[in-house]
CSV table of C-alpha atoms and ligand atoms in Angstrom, one decimal:
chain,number,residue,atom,x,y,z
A,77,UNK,CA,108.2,124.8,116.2
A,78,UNK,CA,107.8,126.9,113.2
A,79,UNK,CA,105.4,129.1,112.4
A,80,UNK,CA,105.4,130.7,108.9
A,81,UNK,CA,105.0,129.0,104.6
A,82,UNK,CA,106.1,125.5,105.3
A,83,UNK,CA,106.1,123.3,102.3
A,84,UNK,CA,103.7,120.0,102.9
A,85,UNK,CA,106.2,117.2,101.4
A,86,UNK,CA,103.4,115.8,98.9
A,87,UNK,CA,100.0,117.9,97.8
A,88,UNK,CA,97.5,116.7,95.2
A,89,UNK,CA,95.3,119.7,96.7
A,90,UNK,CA,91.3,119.6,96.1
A,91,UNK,CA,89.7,123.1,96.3
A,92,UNK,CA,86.3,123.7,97.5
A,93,UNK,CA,84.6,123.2,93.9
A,94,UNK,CA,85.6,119.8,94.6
A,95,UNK,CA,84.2,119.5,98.2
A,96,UNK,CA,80.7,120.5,97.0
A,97,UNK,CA,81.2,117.4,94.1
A,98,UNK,CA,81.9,115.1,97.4
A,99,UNK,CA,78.9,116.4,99.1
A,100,UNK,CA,76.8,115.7,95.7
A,101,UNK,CA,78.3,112.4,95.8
A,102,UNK,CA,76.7,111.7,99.4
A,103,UNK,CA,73.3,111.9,97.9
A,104,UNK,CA,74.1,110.0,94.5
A,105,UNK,CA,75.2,107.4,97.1
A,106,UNK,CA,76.0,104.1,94.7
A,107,UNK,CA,75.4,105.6,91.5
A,108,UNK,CA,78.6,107.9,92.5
A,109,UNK,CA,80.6,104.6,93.2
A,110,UNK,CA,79.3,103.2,90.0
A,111,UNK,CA,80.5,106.3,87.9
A,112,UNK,CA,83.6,106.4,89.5
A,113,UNK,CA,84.8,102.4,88.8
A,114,UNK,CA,83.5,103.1,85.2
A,115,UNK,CA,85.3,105.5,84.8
A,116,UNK,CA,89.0,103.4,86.0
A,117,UNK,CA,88.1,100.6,84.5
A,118,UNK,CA,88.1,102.6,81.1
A,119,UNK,CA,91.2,104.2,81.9
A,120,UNK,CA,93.1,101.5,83.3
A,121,UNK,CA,91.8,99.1,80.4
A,122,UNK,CA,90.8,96.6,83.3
A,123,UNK,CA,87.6,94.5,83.6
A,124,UNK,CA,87.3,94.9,87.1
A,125,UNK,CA,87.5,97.6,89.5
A,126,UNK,CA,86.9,97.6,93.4
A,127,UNK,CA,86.5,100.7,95.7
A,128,UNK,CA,87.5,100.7,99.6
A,129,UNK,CA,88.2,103.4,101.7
A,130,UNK,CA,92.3,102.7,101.7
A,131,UNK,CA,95.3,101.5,100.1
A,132,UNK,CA,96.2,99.0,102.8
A,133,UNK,CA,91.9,97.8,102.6
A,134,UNK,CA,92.8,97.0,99.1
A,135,UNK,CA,95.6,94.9,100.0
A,136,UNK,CA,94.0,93.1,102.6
A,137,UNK,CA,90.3,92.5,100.7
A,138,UNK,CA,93.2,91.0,98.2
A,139,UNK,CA,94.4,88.9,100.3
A,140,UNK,CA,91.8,87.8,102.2
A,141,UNK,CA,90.1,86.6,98.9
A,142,UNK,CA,93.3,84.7,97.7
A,143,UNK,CA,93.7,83.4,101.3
A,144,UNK,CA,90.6,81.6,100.6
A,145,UNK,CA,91.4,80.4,97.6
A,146,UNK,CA,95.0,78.7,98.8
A,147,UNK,CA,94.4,78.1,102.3
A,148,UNK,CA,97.6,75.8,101.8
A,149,UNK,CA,99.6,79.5,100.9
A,150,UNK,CA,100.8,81.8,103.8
A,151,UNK,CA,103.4,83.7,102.5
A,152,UNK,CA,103.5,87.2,101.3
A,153,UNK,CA,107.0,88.5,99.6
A,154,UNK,CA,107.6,92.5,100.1
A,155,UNK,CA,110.2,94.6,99.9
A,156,UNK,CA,112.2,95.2,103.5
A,157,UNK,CA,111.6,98.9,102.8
A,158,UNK,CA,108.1,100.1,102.0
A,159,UNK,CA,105.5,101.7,103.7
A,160,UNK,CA,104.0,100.0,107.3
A,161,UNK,CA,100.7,99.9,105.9
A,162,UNK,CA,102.1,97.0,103.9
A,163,UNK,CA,102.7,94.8,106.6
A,164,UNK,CA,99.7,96.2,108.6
A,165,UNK,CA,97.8,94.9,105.8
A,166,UNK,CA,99.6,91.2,105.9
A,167,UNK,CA,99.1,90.7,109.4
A,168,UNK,CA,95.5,92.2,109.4
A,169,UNK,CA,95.3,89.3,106.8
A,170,UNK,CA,96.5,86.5,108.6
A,171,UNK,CA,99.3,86.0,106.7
A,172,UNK,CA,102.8,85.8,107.1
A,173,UNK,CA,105.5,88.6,105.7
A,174,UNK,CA,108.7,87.4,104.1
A,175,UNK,CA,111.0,90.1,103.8
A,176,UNK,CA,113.4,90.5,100.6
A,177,UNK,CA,116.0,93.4,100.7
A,178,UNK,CA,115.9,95.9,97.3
A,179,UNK,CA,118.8,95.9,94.8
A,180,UNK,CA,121.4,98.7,95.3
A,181,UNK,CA,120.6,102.1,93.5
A,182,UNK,CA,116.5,100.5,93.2
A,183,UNK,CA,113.5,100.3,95.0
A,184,UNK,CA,113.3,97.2,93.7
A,185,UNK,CA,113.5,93.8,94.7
A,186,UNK,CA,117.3,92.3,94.6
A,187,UNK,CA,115.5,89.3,91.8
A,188,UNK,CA,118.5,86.9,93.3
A,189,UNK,CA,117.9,87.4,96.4
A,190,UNK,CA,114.3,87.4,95.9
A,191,UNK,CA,114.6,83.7,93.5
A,192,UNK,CA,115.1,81.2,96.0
A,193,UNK,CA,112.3,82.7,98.0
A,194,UNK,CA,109.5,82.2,95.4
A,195,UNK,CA,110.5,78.4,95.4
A,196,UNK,CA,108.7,78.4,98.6
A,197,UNK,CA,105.4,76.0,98.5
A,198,UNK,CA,104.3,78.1,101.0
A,199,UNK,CA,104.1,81.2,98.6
A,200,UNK,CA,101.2,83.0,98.1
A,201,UNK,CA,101.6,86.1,96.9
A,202,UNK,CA,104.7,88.8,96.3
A,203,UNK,CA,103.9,92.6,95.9
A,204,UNK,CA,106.3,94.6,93.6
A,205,UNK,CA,106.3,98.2,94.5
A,206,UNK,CA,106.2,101.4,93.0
A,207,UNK,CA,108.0,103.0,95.5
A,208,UNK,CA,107.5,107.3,94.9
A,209,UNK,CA,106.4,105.9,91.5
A,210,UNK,CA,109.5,104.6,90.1
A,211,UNK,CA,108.6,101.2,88.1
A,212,UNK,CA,109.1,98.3,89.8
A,213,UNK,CA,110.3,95.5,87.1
A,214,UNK,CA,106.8,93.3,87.3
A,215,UNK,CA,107.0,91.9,83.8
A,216,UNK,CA,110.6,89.9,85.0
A,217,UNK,CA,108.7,89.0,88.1
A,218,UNK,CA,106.2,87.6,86.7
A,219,UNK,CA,108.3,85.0,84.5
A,220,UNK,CA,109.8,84.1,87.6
A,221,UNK,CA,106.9,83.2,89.0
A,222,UNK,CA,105.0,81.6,85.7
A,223,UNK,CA,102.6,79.4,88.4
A,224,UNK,CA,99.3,80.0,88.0
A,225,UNK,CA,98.8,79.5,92.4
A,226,UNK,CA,101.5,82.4,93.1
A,227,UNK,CA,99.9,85.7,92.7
A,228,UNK,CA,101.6,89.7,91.6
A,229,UNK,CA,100.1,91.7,93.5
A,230,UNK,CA,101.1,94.9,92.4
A,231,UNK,CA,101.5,97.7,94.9
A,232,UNK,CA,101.0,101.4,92.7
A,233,UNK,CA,99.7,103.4,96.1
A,234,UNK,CA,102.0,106.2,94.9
A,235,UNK,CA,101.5,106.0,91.2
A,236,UNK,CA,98.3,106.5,90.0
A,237,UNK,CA,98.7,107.7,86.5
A,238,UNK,CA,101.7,107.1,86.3
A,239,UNK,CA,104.1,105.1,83.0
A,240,UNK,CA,106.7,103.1,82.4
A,241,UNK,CA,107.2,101.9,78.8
A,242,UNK,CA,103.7,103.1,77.6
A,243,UNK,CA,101.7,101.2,80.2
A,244,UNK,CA,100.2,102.4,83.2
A,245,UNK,CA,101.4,101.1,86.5
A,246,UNK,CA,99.2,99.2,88.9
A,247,UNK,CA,97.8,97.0,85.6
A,248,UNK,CA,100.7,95.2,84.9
A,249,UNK,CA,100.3,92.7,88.0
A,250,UNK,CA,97.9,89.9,88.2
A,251,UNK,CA,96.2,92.4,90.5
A,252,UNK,CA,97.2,96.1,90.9
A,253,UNK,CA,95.7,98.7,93.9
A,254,UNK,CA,95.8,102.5,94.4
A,255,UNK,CA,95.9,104.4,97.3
A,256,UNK,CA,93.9,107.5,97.1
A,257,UNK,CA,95.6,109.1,101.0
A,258,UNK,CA,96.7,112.2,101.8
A,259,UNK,CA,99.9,112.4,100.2
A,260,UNK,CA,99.4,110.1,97.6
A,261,UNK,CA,99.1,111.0,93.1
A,262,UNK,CA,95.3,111.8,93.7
A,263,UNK,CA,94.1,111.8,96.9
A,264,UNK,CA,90.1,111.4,98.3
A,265,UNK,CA,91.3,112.3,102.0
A,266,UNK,CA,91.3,108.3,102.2
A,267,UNK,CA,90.5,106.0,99.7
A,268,UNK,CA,91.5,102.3,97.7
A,269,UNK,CA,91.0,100.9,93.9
A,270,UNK,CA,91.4,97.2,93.2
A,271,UNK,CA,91.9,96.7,89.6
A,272,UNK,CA,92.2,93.2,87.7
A,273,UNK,CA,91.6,91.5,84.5
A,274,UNK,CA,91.1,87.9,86.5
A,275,UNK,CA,87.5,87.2,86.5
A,276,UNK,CA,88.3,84.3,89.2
A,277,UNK,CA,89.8,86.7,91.4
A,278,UNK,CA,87.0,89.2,90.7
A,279,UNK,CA,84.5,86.8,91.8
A,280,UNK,CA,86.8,86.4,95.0
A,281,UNK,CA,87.3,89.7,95.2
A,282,UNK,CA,83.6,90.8,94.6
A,283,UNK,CA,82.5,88.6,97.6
A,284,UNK,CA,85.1,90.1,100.2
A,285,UNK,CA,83.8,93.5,99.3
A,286,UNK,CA,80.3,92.4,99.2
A,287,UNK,CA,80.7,91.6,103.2
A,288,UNK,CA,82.3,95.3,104.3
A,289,UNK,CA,80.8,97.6,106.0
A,290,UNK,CA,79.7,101.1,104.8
A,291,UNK,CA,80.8,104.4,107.0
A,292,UNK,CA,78.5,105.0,109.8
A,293,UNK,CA,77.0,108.2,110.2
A,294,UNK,CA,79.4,109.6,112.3
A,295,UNK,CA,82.6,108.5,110.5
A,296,UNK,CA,81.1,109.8,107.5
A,297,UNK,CA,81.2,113.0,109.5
A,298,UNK,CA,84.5,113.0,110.5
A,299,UNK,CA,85.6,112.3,107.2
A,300,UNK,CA,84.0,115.7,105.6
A,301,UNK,CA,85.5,117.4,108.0
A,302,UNK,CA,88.9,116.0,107.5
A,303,UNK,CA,88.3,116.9,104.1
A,304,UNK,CA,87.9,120.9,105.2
A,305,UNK,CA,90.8,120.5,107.8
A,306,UNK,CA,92.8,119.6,104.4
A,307,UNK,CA,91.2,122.1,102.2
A,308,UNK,CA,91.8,124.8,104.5
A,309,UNK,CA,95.6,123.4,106.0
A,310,UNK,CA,97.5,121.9,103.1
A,311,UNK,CA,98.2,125.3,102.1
A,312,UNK,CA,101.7,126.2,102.9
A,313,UNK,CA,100.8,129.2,103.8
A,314,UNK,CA,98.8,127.2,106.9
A,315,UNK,CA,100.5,123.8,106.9
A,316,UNK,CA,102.5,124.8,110.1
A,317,UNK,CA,99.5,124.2,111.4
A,318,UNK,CA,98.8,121.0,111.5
A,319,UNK,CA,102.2,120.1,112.0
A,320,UNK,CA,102.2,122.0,115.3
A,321,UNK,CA,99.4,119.5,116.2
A,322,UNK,CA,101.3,116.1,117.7
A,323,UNK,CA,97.7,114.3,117.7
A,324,UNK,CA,97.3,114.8,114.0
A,325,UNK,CA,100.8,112.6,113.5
A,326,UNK,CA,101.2,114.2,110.1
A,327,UNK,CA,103.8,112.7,108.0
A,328,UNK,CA,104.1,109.8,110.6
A,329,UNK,CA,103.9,106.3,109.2
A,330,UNK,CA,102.8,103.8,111.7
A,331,UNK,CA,102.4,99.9,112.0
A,332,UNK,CA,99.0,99.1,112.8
A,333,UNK,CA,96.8,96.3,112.0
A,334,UNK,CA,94.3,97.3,113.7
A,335,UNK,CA,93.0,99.6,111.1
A,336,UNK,CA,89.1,100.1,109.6
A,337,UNK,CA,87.9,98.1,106.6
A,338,UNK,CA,85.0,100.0,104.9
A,339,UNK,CA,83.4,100.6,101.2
A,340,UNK,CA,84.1,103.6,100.1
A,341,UNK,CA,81.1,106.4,100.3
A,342,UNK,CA,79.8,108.6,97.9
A,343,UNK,CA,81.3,111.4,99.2
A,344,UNK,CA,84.8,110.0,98.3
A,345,UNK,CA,83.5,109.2,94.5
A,346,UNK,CA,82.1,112.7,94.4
A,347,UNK,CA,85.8,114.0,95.4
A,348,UNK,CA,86.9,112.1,92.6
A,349,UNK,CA,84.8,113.8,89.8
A,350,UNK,CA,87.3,115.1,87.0
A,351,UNK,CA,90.0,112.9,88.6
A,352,UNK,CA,91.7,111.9,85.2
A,353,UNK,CA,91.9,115.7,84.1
A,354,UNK,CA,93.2,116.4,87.7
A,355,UNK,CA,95.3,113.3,87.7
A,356,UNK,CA,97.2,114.4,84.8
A,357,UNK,CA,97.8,118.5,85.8
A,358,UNK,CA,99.1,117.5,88.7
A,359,UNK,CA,101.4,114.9,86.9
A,360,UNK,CA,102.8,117.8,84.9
A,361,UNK,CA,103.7,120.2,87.6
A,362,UNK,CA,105.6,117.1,89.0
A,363,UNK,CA,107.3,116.3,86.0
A,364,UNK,CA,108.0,119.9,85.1
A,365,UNK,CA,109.4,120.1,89.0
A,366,UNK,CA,111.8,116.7,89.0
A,367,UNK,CA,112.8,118.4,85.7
A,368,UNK,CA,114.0,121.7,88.1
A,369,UNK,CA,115.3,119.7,90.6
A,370,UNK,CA,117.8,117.5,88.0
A,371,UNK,CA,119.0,120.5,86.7
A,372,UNK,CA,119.9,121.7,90.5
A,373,UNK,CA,120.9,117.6,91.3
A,374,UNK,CA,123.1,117.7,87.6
A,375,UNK,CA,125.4,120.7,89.4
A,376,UNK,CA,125.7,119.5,92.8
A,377,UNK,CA,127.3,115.8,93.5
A,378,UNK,CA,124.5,114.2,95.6
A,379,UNK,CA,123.3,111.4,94.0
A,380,UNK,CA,119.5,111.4,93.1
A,381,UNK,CA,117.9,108.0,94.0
A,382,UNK,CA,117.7,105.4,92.1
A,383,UNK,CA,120.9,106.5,89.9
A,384,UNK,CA,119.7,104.0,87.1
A,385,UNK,CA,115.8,106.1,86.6
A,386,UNK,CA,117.6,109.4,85.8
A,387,UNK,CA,115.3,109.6,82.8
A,388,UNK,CA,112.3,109.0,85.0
A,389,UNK,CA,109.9,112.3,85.8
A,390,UNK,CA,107.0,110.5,87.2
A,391,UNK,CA,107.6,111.0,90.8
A,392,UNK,CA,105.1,112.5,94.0
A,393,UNK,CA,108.5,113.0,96.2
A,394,UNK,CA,112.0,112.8,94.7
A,395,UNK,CA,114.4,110.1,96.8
A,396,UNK,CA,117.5,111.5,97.5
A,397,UNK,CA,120.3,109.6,98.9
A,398,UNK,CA,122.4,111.6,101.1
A,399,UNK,CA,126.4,110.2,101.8
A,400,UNK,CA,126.1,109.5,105.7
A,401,UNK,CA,123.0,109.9,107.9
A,402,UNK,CA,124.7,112.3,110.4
A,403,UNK,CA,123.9,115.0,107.1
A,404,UNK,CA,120.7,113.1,106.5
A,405,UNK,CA,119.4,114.3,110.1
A,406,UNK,CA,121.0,117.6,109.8
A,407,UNK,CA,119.3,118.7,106.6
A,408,UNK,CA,116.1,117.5,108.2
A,409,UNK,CA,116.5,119.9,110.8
A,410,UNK,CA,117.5,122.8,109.0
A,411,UNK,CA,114.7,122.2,106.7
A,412,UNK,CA,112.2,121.8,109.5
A,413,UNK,CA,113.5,125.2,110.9
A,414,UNK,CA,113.1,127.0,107.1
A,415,UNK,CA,109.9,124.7,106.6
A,416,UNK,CA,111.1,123.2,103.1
A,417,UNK,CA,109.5,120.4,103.4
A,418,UNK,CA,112.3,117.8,102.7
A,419,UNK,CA,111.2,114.8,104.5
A,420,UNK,CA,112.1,110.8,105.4
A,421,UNK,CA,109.9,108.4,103.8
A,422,UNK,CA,109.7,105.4,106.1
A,423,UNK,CA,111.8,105.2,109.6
A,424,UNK,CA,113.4,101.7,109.5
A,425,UNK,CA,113.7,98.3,107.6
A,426,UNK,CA,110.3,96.5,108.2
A,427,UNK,CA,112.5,94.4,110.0
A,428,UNK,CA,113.1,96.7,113.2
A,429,UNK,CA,109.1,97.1,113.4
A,430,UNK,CA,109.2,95.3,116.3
A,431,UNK,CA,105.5,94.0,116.1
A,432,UNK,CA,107.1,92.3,113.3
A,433,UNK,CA,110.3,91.1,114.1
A,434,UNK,CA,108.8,88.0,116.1
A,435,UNK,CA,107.7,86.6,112.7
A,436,UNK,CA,110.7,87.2,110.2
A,437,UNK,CA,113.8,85.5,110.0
A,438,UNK,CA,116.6,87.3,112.1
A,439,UNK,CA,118.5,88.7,108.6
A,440,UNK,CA,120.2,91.3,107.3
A,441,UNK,CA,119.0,93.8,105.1
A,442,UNK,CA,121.9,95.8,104.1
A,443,UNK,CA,120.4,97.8,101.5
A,444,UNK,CA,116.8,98.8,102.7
A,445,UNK,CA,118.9,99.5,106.0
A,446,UNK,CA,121.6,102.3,104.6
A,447,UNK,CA,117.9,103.5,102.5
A,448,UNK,CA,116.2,104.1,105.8
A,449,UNK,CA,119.6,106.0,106.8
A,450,UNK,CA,120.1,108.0,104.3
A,451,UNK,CA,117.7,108.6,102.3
A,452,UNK,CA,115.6,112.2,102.2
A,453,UNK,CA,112.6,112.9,100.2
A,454,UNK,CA,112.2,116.8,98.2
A,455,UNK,CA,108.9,117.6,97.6
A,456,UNK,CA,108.0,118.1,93.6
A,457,UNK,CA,104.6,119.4,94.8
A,458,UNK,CA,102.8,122.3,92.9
A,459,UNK,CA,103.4,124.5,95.9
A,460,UNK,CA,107.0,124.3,95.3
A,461,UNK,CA,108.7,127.5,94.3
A,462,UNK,CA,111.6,128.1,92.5
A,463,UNK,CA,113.2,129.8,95.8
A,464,UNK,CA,112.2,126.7,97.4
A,465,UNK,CA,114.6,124.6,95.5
A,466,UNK,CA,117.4,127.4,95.8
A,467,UNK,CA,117.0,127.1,99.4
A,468,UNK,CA,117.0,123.1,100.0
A,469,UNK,CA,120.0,123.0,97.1
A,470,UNK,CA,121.7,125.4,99.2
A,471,UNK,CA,121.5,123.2,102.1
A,472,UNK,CA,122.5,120.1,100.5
A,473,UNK,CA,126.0,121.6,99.4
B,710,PLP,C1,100.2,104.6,101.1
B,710,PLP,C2,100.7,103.3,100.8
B,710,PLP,C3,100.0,102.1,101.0
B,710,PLP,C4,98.7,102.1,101.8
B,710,PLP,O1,97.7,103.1,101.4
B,710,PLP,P1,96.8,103.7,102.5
B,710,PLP,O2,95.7,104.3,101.6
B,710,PLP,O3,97.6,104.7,103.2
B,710,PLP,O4,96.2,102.7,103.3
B,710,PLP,C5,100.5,100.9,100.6
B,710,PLP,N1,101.7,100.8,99.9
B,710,PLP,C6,102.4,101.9,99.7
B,710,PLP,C7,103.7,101.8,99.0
B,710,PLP,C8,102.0,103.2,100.1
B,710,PLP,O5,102.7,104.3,99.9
């Protein structure tokens, strides 16, 4: 265990002028909410905005509303590499996952692979994903599709605010959500936007949301306090902390459908005041540190991840692929020891989850499995230093 500055991999810290917002928001109660959608809806140039209190909620209150619109439709297409809450989400659904494997030097889908599957009549939806925030191609998916009962569902958890051509990713879907984690672009300690421009949808939408739950008393509780534990620990100068602390499972991705389904309160639109001015500083100091780190990666041989988005800066981690995972695991290691904060994204191909292995196809997924192998994520955080990126380069070599 180390004890000593230990970089978190991903920060989009908050600051204790923004827990007294949250705390204003508790007694603003739905007027906070209301301000908050307003204000995205504006932003994202969407007519419709939904809040929940996660990323893998908004999937779920998606699917649950087109589940009820297609009863016929049981198939959800994602990519065989993405984060658990994905298929958490699927299964917390109903539904049923349909893996397809990315294309080599992408996060994206592999589109032949992926265009026999969308002749399925059993199709309901497919989920392009903006993997660290590189762009998933969701225009081409969408001419693929081009039926009206087949829905993009476009997953931008890690890239609020982010661009690709000129438009903002998460609208370019026929329905795009946000997750608004720990870890995440902006972050409300836990938190999910639905936006669309479908009024249908919206209606079906509207209704799903209309039937959750608020936070109980308690959980409300638990949640402020969270957001001091994070305030106070996210700090690298405290971070060991709660990585010392196996309960907390920091950095641990999990599959579990068992997950709670809530509006979100007032005290998450209150954490969100000034988001868009927030948003965007923290975009810079990750631009302005992929920009360090390409300068390091433009000297050394290891290929940055996805070779063909070199000219891409809008990242919350930066995927590196590493030649073998034997040097995968041991810069791991030696970053854990120097607390660096160079981490793996997801464990396995969604595949190997074995909850979810009953239900998919016994296939291979050669690409997503060398990713899970070999890839490493460098944090492009504002903590990061430039002594930071001296010392994980000097690892890498
Ligand atoms: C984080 C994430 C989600 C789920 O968001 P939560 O708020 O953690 O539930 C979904 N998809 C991707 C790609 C994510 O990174």
């Amino acid at each position: 265990m180390r004890i000593g500055r230990t970089l978190p991999p991903a920060a989009a810290p908050m600051g204790w002028k923004v827990f007294y917002d949250g705390l204003i928001g508790i007694l603003h109660g739905d007027k906070e909410i209301e301000r908050f959608e307003r204000e995205l809806k504006e932003y994202f140039g969407k007519k419709h905005c939904f809040l929940v209190s996660s990323g893998k909620v908004a999937l779920t209150i998606i699917l649950l509303a087109l589940k009820e619109k297609y009863p016929d439709r049981t198939e959800v297409i994602i990519p065989a590499y993405t984060c658990y809450s994905v298929p958490s989400a699927i299964v917390r659904a109903g539904l049923q996952i349909r893996l397809c494997d990315l294309k080599e030097n992408s996060f994206d889908f592999n589109y032949e692979y992926l265009a026999p599957m969308l002749a399925s009549d059993k199709l309901l939806a497919v989920l392009p994903t903006h993997l660290f925030g590189l762009p998933a191609d969701v225009d081409r998916l969408k001419k693929m599709i081009n039926k009206p009962y087949v829905t993009v569902i476009e997953d931008a958890a890690q890239a609020m605010g982010s661009e690709w051509q000129g438009k903002k990713l998460g609208t370019l879907g026929h329905v795009g959500f946000f997750s608004l984690g720990r870890g995440k672009a902006f972050s409300t300690v836990e938190g999910g936007i639905i936006v669309t421009d479908d009024d249908l949808l919206a209606v079906d939408i509207q209704q799903q949301v209309e039937r959750l739950e608020n936070y109980s008393g308690s959980n409300l509780l638990k949640l402020i306090f969270y957001a001091v534990a994070l305030n106070v620990l996210l700090h690298p100068n405290l971070f060991w902390i709660p990585k010392a602390l196996p309960f907390l499972k920091l950095g641990e991705t999990i599959f579990n459908p068992d997950f709670p389904i809530k509006k979100m309160t007032g005290f998450q639109a209150g954490l969100a005041k000034n988001w868009a001015t927030r948003l965007c500083e923290f975009r810079k100091i990750r631009q302005n540190n992929v920009r360090r780190w390409m300068n390091f990666i433009d000297q050394s041989r290891i290929p940055f991840f996805p070779v063909d988005s070199r000219n891409l800066l809008e990242l919350i981690r930066l995927p590196v692929l590493l030649s073998s995972s034997e040097k995968r695991d041991l810069l791991l290691a030696e970053s854990e020891k120097q607390g660096l904060g160079a981490a793996i994204a997801y464990p396995d191909v969604i595949s190997n989850i074995v909850e979810c292995a009953e239900n998919i196809e016994d296939q291979e997924f050669q690409v997503a499995s060398m990713i899970s192998q070999r890839l490493v994520t460098l944090p492009v955080n504002g903590y990061l230093r430039e002594q930071d990126i001296d010392n994980i380069s000097h690892l890498v070599s």
